[in-house]
JSON list of C-alpha atoms in Angstrom, two decimals:
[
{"chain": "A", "resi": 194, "resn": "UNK", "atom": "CA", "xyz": [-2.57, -32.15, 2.65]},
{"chain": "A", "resi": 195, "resn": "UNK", "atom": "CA", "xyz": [-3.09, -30.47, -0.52]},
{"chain": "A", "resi": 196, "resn": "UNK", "atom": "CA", "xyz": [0.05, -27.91, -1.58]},
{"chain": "A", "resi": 197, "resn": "UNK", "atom": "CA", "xyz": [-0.73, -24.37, -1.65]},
{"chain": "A", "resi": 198, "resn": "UNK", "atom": "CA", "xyz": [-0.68, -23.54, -5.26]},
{"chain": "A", "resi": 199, "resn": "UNK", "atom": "CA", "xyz": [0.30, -19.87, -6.04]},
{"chain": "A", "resi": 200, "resn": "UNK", "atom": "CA", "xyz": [-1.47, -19.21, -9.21]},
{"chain": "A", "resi": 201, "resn": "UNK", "atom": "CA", "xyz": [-4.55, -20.77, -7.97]},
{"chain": "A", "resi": 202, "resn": "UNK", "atom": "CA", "xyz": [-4.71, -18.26, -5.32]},
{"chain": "A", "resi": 203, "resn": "UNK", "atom": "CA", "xyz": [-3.36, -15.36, -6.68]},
{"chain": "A", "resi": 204, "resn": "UNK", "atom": "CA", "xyz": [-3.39, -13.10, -10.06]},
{"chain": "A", "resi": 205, "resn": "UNK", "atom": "CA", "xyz": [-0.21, -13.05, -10.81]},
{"chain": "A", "resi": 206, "resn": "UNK", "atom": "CA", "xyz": [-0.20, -10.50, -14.02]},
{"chain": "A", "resi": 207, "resn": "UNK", "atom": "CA", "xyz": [3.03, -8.57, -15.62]},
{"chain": "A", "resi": 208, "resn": "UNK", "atom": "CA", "xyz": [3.20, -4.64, -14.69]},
{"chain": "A", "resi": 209, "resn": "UNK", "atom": "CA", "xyz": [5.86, -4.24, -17.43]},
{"chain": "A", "resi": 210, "resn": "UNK", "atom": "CA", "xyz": [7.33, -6.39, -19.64]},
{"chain": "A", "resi": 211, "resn": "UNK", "atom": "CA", "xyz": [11.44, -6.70, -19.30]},
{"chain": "A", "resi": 212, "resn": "UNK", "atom": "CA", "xyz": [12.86, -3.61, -20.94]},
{"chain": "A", "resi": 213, "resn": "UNK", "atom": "CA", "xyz": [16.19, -1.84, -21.30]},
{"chain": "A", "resi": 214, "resn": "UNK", "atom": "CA", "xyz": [15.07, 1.37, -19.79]},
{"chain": "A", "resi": 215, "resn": "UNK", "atom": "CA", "xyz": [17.93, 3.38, -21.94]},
{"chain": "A", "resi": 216, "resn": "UNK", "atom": "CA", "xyz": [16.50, 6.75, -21.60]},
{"chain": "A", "resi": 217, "resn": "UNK", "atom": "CA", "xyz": [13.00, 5.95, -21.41]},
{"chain": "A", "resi": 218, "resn": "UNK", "atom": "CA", "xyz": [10.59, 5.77, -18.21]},
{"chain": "A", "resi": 219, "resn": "UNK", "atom": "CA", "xyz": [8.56, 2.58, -17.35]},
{"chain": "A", "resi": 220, "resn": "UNK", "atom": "CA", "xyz": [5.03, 3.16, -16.95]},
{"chain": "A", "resi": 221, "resn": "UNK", "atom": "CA", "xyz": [3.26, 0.05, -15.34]},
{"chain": "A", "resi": 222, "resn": "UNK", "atom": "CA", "xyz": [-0.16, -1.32, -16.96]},
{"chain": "A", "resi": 223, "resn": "UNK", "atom": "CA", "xyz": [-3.14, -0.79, -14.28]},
{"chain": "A", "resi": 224, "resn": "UNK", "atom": "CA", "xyz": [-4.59, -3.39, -12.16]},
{"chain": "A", "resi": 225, "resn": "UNK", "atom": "CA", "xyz": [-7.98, -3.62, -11.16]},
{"chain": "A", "resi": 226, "resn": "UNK", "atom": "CA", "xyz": [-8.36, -4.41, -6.82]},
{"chain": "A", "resi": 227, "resn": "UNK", "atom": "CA", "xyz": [-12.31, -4.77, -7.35]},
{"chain": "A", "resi": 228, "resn": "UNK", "atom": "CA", "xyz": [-11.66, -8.09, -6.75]},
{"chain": "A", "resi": 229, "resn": "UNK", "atom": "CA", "xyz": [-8.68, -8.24, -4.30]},
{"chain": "A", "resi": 230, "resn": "UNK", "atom": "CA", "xyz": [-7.69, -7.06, -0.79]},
{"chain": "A", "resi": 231, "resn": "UNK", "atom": "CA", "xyz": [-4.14, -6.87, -1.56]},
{"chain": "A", "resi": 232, "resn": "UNK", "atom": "CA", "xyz": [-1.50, -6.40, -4.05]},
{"chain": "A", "resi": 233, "resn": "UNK", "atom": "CA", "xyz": [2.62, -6.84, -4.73]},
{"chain": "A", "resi": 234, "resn": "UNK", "atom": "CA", "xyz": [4.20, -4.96, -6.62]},
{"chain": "A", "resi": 235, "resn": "UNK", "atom": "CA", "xyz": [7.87, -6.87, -7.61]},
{"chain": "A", "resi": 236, "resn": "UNK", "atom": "CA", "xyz": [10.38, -4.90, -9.41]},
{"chain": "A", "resi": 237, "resn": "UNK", "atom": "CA", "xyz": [13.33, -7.02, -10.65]},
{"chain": "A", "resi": 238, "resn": "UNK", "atom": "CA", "xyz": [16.52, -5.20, -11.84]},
{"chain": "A", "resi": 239, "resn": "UNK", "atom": "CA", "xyz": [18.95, -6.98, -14.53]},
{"chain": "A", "resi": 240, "resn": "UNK", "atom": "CA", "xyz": [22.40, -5.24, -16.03]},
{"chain": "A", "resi": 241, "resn": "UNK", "atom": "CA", "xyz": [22.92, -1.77, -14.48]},
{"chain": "A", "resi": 242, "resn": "UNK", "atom": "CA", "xyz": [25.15, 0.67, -15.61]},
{"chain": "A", "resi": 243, "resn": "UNK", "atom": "CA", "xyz": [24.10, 3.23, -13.54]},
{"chain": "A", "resi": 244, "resn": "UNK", "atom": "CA", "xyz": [20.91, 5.79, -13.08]},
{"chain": "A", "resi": 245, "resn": "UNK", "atom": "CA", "xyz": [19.14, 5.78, -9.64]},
{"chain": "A", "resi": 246, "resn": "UNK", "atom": "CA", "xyz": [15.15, 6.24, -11.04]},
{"chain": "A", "resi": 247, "resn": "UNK", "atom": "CA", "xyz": [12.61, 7.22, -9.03]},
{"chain": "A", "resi": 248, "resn": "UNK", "atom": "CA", "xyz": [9.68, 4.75, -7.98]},
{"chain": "A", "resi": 249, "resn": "UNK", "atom": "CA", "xyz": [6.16, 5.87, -7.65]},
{"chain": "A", "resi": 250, "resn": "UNK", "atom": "CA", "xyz": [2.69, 4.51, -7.43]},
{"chain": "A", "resi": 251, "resn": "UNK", "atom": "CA", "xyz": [-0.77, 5.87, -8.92]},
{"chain": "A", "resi": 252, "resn": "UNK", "atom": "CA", "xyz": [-4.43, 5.26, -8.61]},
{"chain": "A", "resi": 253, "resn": "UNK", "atom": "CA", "xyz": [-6.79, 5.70, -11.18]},
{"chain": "A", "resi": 254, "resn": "UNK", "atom": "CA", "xyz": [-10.94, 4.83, -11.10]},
{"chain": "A", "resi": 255, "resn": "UNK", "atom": "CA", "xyz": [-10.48, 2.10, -14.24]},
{"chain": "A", "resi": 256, "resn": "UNK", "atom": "CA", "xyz": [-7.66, 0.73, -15.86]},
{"chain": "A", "resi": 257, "resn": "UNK", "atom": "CA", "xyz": [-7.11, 3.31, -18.63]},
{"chain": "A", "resi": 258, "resn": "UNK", "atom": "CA", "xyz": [-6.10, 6.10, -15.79]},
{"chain": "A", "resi": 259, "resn": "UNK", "atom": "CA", "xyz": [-9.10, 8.04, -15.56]},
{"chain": "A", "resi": 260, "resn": "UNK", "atom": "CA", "xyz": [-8.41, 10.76, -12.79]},
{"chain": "A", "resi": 261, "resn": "UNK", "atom": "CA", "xyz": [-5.01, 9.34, -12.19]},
{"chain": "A", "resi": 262, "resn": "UNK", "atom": "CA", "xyz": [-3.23, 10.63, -9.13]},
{"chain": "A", "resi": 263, "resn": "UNK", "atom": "CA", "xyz": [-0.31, 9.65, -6.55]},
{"chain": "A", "resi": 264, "resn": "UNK", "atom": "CA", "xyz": [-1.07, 6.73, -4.85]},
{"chain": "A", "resi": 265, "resn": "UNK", "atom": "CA", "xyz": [0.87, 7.48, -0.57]},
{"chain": "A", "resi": 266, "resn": "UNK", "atom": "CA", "xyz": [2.99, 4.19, 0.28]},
{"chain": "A", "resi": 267, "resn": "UNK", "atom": "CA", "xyz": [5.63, 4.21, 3.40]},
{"chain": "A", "resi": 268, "resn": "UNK", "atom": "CA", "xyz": [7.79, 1.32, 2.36]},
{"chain": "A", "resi": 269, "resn": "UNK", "atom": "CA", "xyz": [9.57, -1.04, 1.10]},
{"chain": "A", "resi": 270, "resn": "UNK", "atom": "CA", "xyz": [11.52, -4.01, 0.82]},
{"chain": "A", "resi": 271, "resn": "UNK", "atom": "CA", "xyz": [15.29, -4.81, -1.33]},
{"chain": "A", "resi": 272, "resn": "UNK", "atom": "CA", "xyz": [17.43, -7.52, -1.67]},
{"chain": "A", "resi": 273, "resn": "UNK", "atom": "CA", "xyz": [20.07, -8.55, -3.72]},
{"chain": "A", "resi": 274, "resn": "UNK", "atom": "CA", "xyz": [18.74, -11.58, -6.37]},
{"chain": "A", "resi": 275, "resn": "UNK", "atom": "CA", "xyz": [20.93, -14.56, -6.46]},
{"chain": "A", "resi": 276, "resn": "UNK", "atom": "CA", "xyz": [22.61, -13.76, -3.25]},
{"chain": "A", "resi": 277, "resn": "UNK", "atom": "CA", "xyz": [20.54, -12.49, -0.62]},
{"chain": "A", "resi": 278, "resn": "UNK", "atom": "CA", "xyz": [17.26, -14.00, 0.09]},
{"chain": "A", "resi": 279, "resn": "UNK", "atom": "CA", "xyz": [16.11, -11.84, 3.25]},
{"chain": "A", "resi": 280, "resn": "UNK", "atom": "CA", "xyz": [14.87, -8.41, 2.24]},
{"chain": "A", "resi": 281, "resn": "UNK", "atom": "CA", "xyz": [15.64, -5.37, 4.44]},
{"chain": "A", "resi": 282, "resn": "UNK", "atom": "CA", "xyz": [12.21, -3.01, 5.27]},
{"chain": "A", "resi": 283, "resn": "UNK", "atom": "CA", "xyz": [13.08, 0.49, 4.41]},
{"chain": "A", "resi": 284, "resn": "UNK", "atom": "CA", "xyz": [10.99, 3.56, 5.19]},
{"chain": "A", "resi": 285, "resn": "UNK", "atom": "CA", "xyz": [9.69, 5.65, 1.86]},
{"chain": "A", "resi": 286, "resn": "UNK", "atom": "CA", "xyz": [9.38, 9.74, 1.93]},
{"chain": "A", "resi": 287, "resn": "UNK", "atom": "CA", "xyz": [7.25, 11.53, -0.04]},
{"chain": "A", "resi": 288, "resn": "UNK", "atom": "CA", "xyz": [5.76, 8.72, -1.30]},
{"chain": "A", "resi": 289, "resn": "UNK", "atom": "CA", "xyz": [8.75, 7.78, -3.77]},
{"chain": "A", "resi": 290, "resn": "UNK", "atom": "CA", "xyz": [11.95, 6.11, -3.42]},
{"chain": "A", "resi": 291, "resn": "UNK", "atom": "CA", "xyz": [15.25, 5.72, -5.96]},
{"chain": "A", "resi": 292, "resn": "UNK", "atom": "CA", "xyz": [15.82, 2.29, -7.03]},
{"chain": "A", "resi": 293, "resn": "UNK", "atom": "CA", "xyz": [19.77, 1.35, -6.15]},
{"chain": "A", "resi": 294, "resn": "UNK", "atom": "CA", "xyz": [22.22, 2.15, -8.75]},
{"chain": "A", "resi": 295, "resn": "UNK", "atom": "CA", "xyz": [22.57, -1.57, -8.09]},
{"chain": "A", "resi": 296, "resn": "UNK", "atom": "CA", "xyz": [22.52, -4.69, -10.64]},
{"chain": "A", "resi": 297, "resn": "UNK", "atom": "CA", "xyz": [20.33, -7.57, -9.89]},
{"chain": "A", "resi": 298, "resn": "UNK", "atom": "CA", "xyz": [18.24, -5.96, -7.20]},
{"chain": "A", "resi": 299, "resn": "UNK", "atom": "CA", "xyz": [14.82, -6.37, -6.31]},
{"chain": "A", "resi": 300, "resn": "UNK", "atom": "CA", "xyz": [12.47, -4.40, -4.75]},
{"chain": "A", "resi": 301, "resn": "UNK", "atom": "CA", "xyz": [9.14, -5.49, -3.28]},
{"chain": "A", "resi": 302, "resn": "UNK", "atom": "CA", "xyz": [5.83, -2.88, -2.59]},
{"chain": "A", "resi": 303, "resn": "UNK", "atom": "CA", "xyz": [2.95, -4.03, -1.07]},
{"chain": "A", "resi": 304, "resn": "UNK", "atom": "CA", "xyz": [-0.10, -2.12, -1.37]},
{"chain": "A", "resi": 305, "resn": "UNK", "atom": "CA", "xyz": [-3.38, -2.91, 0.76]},
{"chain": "A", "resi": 306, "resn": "UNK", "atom": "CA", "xyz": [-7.06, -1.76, -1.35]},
{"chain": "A", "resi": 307, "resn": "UNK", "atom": "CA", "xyz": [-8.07, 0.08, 1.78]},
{"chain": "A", "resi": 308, "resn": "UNK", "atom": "CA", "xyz": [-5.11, 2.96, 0.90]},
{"chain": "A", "resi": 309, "resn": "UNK", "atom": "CA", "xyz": [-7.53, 3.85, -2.28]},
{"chain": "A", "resi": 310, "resn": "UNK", "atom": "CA", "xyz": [-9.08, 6.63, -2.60]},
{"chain": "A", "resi": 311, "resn": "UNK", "atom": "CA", "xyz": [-12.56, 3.72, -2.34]},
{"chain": "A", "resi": 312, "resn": "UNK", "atom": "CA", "xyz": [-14.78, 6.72, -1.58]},
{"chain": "A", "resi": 313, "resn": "UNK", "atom": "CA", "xyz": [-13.95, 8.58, -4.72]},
{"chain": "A", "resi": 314, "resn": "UNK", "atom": "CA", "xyz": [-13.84, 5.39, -7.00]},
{"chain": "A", "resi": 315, "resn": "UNK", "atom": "CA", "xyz": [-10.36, 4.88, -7.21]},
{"chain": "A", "resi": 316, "resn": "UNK", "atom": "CA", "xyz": [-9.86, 1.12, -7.63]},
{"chain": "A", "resi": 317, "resn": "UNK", "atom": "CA", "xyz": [-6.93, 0.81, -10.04]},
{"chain": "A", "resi": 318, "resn": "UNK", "atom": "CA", "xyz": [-3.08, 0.84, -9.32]},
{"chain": "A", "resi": 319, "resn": "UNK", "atom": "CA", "xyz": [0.06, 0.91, -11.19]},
{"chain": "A", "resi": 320, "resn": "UNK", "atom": "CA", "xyz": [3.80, 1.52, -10.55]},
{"chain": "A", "resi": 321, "resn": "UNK", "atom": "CA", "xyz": [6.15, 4.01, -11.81]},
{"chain": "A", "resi": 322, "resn": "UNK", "atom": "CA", "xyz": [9.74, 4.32, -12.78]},
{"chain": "A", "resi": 323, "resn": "UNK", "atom": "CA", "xyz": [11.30, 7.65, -14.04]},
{"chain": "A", "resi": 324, "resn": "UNK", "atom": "CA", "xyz": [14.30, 7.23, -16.49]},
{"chain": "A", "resi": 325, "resn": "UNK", "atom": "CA", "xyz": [17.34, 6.20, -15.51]},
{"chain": "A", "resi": 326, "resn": "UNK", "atom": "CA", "xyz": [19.48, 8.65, -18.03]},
{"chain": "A", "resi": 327, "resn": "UNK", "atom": "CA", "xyz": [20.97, 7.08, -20.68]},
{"chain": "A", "resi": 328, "resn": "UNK", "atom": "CA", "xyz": [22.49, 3.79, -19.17]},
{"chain": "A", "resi": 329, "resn": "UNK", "atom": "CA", "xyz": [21.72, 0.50, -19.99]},
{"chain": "A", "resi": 330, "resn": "UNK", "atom": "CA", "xyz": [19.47, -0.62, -17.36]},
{"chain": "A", "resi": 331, "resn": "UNK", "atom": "CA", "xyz": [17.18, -3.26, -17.59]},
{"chain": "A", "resi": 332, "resn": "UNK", "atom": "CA", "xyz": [13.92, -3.50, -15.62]},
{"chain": "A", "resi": 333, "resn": "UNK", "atom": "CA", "xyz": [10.44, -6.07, -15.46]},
{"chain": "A", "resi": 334, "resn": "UNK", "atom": "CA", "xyz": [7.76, -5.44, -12.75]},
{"chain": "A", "resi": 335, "resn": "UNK", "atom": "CA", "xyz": [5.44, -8.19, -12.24]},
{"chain": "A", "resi": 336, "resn": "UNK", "atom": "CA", "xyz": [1.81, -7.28, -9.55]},
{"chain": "A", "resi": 337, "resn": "UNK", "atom": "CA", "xyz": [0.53, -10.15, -7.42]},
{"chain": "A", "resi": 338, "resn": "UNK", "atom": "CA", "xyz": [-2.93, -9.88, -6.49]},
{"chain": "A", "resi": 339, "resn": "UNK", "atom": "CA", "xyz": [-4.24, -11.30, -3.37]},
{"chain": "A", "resi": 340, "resn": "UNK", "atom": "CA", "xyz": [-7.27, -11.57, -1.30]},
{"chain": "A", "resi": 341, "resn": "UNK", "atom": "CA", "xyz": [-9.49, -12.32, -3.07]},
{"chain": "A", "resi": 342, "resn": "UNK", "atom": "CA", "xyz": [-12.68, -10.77, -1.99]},
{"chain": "A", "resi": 343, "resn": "UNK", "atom": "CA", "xyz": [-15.15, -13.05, -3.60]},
{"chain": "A", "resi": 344, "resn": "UNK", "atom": "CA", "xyz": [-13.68, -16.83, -3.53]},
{"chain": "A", "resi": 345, "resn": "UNK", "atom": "CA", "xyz": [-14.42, -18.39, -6.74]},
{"chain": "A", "resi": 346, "resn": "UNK", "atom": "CA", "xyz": [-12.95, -21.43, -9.17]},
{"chain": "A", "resi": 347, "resn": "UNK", "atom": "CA", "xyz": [-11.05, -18.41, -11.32]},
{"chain": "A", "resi": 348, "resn": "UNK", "atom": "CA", "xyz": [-10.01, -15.68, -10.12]},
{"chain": "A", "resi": 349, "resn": "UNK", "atom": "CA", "xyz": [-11.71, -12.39, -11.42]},
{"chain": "A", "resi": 350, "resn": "UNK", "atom": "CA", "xyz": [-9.72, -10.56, -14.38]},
{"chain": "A", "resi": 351, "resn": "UNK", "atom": "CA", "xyz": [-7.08, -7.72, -13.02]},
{"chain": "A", "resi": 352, "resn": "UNK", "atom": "CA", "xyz": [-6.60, -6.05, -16.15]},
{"chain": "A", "resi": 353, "resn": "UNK", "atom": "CA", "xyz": [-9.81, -5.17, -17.02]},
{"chain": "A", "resi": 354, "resn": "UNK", "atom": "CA", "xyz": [-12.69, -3.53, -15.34]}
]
């Protein structure tokens, strides 16, 4: 029995490079779904001093933004890195949650292509974080693409259209 091997199934592709958010927002990079039924959006927290930021999602019709507008999610998944390993499902309101003022956390999203806007050519996703304030709080998102619709030897390109 062969082994299941993740990045032969899967575009795994970074939705923002680790940062220390001091002050500043984290926009993610789009993704492309044209090519994928699913995607998972990881957000690992580092050092936190503080700063509960608020976590959306939008959806755009290419991966520049074009038309960009809120993407509706209902929830999400945390746990504790390096000492918690089961993640607990909470519900999201008005389509936004605040990450914990928490170090080491990480939070999971899972978005299905069917919650696009399809019939209006939205396509394209990426994740949000609003500033933290001033703190020293360091964030890195990374998307997993899955599904692929199309089965193929490589899996079609994410991060361009």
């Amino acid at each position: 029995m062969s082994a299941l091997r993740l990045v032969e199934n899967a575009k795994i592709v970074v939705g923002a490079v680790p940062i220390d958010t001091t002050g500043a927002a984290v926009t993610g990079d789009y993704v492309s779904m044209k090519g994928y039924t699913h995607l998972t959006i990881v957000i690992m927290q580092g050092a936190w001093a503080g700063g509960t930021p608020a976590v959306t999602l939008k959806q755009a019709t290419d991966v520049a933004g074009t038309s960009e507008k809120a993407l509706s999610f209902s929830y999400y998944w945390a746990g504790t890195a390096l000492t918690d390993d089961q993640y607990a499902k909470t519900t999201v309101s008005s389509d936004t949650y605040n990450l914990a003022a928490t170090a080491n956390k990480v939070n999971v999203i899972e978005v299905d292509a069917s919650s696009l806007d399809a019939d209006n050519g939205f396509d394209c996703v990426r994740l949000g974080i609003a500033s933290p304030g001033a703190n020293a709080d360091l964030i890195a998102v990374l998307y997993i693409l899955t599904g692929t619709r199309y089965p193929q030897a490589i899996t079609p390109a994410a991060i361009s259209d």
